[in-house]
mmCIF file of C-alpha atoms (C1' of nucleotides) in Angstrom:
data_model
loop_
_atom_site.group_PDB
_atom_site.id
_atom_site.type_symbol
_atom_site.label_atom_id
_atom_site.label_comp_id
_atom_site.label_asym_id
_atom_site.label_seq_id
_atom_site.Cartn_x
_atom_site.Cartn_y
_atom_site.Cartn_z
ATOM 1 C CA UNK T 35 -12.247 23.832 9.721
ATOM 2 C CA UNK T 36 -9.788 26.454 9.378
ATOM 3 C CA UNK T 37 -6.730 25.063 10.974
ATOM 4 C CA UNK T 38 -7.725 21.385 9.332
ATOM 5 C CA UNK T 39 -7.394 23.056 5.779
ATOM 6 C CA UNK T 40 -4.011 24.952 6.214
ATOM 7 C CA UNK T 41 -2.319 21.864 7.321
ATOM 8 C CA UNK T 42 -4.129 19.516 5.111
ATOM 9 C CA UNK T 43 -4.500 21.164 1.684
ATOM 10 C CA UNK T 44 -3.073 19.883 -1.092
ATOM 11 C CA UNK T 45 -0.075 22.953 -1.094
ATOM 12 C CA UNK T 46 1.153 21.267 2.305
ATOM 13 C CA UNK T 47 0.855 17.924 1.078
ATOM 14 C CA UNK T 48 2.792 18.651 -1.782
ATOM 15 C CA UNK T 49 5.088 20.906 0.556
ATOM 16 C CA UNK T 50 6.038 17.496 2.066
ATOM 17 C CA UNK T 51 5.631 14.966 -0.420
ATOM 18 C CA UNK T 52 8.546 16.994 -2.553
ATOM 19 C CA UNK T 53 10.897 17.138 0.061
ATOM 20 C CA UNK T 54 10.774 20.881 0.085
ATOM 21 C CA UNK T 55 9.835 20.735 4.082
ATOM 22 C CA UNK T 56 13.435 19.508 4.589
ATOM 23 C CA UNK T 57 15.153 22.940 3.545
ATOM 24 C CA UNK T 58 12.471 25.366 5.387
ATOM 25 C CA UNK T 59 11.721 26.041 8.577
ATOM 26 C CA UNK T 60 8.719 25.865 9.700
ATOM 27 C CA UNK T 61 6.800 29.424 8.966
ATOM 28 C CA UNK T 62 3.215 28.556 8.735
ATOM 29 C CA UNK T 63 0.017 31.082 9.008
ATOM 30 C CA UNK T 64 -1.646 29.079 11.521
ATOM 31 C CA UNK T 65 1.679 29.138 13.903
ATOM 32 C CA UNK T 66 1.769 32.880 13.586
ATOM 33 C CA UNK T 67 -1.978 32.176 15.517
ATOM 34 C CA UNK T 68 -0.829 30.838 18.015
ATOM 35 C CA UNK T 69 2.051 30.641 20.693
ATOM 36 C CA UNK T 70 4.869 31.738 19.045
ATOM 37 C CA UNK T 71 7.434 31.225 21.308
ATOM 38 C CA UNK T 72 6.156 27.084 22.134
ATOM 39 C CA UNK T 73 6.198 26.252 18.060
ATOM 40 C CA UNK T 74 9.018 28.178 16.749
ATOM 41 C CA UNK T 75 11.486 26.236 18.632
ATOM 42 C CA UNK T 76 9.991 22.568 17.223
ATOM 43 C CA UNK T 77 10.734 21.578 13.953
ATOM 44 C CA UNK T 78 8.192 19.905 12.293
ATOM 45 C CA UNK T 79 10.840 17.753 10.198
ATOM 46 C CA UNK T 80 11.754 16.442 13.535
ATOM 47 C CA UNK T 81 8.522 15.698 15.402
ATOM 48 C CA UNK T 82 7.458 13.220 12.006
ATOM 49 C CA UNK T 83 10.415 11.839 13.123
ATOM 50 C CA UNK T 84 10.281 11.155 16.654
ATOM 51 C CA UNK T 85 6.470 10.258 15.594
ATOM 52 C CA UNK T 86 7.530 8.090 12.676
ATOM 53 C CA UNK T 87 10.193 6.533 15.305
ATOM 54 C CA UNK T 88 7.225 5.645 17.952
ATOM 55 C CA UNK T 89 5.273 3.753 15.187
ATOM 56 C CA UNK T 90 8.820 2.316 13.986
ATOM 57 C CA UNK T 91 8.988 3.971 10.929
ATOM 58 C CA UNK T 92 12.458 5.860 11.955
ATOM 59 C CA UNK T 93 15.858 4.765 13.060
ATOM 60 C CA UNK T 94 18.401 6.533 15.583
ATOM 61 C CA UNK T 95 19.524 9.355 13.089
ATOM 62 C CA UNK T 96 15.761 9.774 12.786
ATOM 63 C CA UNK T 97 15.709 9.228 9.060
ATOM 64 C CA UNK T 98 12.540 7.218 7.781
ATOM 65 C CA UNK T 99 13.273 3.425 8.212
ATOM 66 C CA UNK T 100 11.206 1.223 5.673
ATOM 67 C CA UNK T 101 13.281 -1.936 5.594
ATOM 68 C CA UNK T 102 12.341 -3.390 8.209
ATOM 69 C CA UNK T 103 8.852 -4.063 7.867
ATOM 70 C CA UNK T 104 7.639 -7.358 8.763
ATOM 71 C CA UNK T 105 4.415 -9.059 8.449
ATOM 72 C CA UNK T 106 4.524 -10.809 11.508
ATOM 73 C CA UNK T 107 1.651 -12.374 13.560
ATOM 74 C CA UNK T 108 -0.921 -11.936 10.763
ATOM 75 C CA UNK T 109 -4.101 -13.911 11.433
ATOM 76 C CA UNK T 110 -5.443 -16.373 9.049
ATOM 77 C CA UNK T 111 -8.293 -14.028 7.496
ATOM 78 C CA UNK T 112 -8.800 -16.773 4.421
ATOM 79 C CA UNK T 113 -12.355 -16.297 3.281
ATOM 80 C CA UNK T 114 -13.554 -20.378 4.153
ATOM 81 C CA UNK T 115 -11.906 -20.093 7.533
ATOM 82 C CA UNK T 116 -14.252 -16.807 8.397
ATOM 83 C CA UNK T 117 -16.950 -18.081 6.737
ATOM 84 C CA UNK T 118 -16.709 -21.646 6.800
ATOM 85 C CA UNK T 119 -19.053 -22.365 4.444
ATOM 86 C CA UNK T 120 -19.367 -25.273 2.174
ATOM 87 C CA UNK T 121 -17.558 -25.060 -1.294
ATOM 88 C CA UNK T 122 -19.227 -25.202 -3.915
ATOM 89 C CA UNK T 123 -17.898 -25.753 -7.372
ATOM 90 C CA UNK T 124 -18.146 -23.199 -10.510
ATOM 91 C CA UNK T 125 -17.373 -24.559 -13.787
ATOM 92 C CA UNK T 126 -15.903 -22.280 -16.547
ATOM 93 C CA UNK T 127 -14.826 -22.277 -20.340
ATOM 94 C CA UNK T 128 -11.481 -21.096 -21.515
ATOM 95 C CA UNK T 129 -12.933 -17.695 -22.781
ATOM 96 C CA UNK T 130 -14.524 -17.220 -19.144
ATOM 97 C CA UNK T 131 -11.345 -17.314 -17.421
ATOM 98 C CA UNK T 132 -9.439 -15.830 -20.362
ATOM 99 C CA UNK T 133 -11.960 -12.766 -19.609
ATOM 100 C CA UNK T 134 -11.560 -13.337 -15.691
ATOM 101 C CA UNK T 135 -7.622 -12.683 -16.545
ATOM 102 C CA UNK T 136 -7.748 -9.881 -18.290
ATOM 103 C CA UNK T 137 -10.491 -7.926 -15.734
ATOM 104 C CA UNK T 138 -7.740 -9.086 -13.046
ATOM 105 C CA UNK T 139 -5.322 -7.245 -14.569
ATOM 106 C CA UNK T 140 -7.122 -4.249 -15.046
ATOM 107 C CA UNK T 141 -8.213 -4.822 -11.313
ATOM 108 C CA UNK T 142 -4.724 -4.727 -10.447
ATOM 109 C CA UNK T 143 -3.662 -1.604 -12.877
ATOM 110 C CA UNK T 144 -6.203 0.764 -11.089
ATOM 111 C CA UNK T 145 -4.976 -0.528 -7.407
ATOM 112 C CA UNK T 146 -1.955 0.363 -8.674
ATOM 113 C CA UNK T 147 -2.745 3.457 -9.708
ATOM 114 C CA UNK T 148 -4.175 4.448 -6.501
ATOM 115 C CA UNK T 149 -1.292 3.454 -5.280
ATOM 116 C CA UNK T 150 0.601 5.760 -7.221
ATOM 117 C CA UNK T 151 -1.582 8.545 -6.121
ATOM 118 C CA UNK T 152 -0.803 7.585 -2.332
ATOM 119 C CA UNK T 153 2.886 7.655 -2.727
ATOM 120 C CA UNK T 154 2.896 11.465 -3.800
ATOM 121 C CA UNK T 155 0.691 12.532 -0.823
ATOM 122 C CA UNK T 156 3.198 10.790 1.844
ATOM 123 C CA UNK T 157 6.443 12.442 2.984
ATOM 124 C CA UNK T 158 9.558 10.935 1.249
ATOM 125 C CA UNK T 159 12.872 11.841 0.630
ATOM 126 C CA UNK T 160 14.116 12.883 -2.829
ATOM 127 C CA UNK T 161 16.674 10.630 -3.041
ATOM 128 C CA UNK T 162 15.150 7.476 -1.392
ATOM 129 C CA UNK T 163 13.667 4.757 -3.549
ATOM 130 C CA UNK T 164 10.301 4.444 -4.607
ATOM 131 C CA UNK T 165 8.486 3.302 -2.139
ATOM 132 C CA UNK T 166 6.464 -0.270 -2.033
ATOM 133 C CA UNK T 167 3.257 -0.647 -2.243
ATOM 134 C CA UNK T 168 3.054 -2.128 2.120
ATOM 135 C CA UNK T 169 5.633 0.674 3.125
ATOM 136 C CA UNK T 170 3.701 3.201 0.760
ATOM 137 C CA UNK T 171 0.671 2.158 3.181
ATOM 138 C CA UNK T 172 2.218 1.791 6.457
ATOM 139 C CA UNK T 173 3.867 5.469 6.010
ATOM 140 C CA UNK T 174 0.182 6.580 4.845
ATOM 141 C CA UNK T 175 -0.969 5.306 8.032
ATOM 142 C CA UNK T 176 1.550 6.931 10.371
ATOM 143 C CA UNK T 177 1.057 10.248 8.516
ATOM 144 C CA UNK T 178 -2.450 10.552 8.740
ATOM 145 C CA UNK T 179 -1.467 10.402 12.626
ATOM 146 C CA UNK T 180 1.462 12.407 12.752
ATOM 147 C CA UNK T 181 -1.194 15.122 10.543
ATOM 148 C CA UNK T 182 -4.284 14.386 13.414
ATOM 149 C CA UNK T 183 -1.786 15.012 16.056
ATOM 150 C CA UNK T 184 -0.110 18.233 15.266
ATOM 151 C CA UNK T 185 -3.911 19.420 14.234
ATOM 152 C CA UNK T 186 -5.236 18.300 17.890
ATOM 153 C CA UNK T 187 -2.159 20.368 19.407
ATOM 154 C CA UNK T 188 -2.719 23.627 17.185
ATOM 155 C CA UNK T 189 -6.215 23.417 18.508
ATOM 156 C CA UNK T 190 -5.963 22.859 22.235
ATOM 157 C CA UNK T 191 -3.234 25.948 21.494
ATOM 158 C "C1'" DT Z 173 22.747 -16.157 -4.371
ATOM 159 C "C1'" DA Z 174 19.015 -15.104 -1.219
ATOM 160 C "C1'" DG Z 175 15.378 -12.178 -0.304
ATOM 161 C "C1'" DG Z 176 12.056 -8.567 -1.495
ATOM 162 C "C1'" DC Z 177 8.803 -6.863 -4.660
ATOM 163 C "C1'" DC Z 178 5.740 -7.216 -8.322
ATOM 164 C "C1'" DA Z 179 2.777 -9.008 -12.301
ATOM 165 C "C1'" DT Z 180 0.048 -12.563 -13.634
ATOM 166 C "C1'" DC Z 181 -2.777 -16.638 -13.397
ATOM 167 C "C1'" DT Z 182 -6.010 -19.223 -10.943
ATOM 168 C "C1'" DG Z 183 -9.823 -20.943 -8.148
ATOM 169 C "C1'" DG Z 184 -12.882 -19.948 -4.229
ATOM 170 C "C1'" DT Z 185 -16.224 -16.870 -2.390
ATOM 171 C "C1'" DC Z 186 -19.196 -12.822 -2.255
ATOM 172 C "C1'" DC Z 187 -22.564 -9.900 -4.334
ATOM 173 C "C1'" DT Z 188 -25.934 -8.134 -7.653
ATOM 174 C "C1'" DA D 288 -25.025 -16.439 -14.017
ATOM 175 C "C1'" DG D 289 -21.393 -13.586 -14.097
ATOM 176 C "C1'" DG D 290 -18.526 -9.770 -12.372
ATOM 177 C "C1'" DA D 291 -15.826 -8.294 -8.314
ATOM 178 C "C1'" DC D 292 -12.872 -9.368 -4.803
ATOM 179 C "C1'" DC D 293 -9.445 -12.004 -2.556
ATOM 180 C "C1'" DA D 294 -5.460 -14.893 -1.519
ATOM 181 C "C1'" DG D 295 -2.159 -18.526 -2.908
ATOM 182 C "C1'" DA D 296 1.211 -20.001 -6.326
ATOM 183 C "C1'" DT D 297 4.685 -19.011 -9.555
ATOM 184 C "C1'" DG D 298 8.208 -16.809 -12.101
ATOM 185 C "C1'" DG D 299 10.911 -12.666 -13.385
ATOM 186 C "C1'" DC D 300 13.578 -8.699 -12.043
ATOM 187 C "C1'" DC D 301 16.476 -6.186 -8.979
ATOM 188 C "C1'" DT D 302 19.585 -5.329 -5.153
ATOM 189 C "C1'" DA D 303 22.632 -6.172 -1.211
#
DNA sequence: TAGGCCATCTGGTCCT
DNA sequence: AGGACCAGATGGCCTA
């Protein structure tokens, strides 16, 4: 899809991941397409905002707000209380777990990783602090559908 | 100093 | 049987 790949493509990701959005107004091809006169006037800095401020992700001056993110109400998803099953044990030598460790960590390093590779793709500011690996997510989340949004809009256009 | 975040270890469970 | 995945525990580091 046309529109899909001008506002997804890895030059507009970037074009917001660097902060470079923040100094430009908006002057895309696919707004030239269509009314001129309804998306000129928005700025797409702003509607992230107010977007990012429905899904609480941005405070009164409608900068991003990542403190405050709770982990409230989360069910109990441990695996014997979905499964319930019967526990059974496993015995294992020092060298076993000793190789379970060090596959953990690696486990770990390439979550990490990907988690590195999220945090350039999602909108931050220049000067704020490097994200965490929840708010990293929870951003991701209301990007993708700040992204679907404006995309749905351009089309109906 | 308290709270948030993260790395690491560990044991339970799932999956091949 | 053993690797992968997951979540709890713990301790260190950093910041307000």
């Amino acid at each position: 899809m046309e529109i899909q790949g001008q506002f997804l493509d890895s030059t507009v990701v970037d074009f917001f991941t660097d902060g470079s959005f923040l100094e430009l107004p908006l002057k895309s091809s696919a707004e030239s397409n269509t009314s001129e006169a309804s998306l000129h006037s928005i700025d797409i800095r702003e509607r992230f905002y107010d977007f990012a401020s429905i899904h609480g992700f941005a405070d009164a001056e409608s900068k991003v707000s990542l403190g405050s993110l709770g982990m409230e109400n989360l069910p109990d998803c441990s695996m014997s209380s979905l499964t319930g099953r019967s526990k059974r044990k496993r015995v294992i030598t020092s060298n076993q777990r000793h190789a379970a460790n060090i596959r953990e960590r690696k486990r770990m390093f390439s979550l990490n990783e990907a988690f590195d590779d999220l945090r350039k793709k999602v909108p931050t500011f220049a000067y704020e602090k490097r994200l965490s690996r929840i708010e990293t997510l929870r951003l991701a989340v209301v990007y993708i559908s700040f992204m679907s949004e404006l995309l749905n809009k351009n089309e109906k256009q």
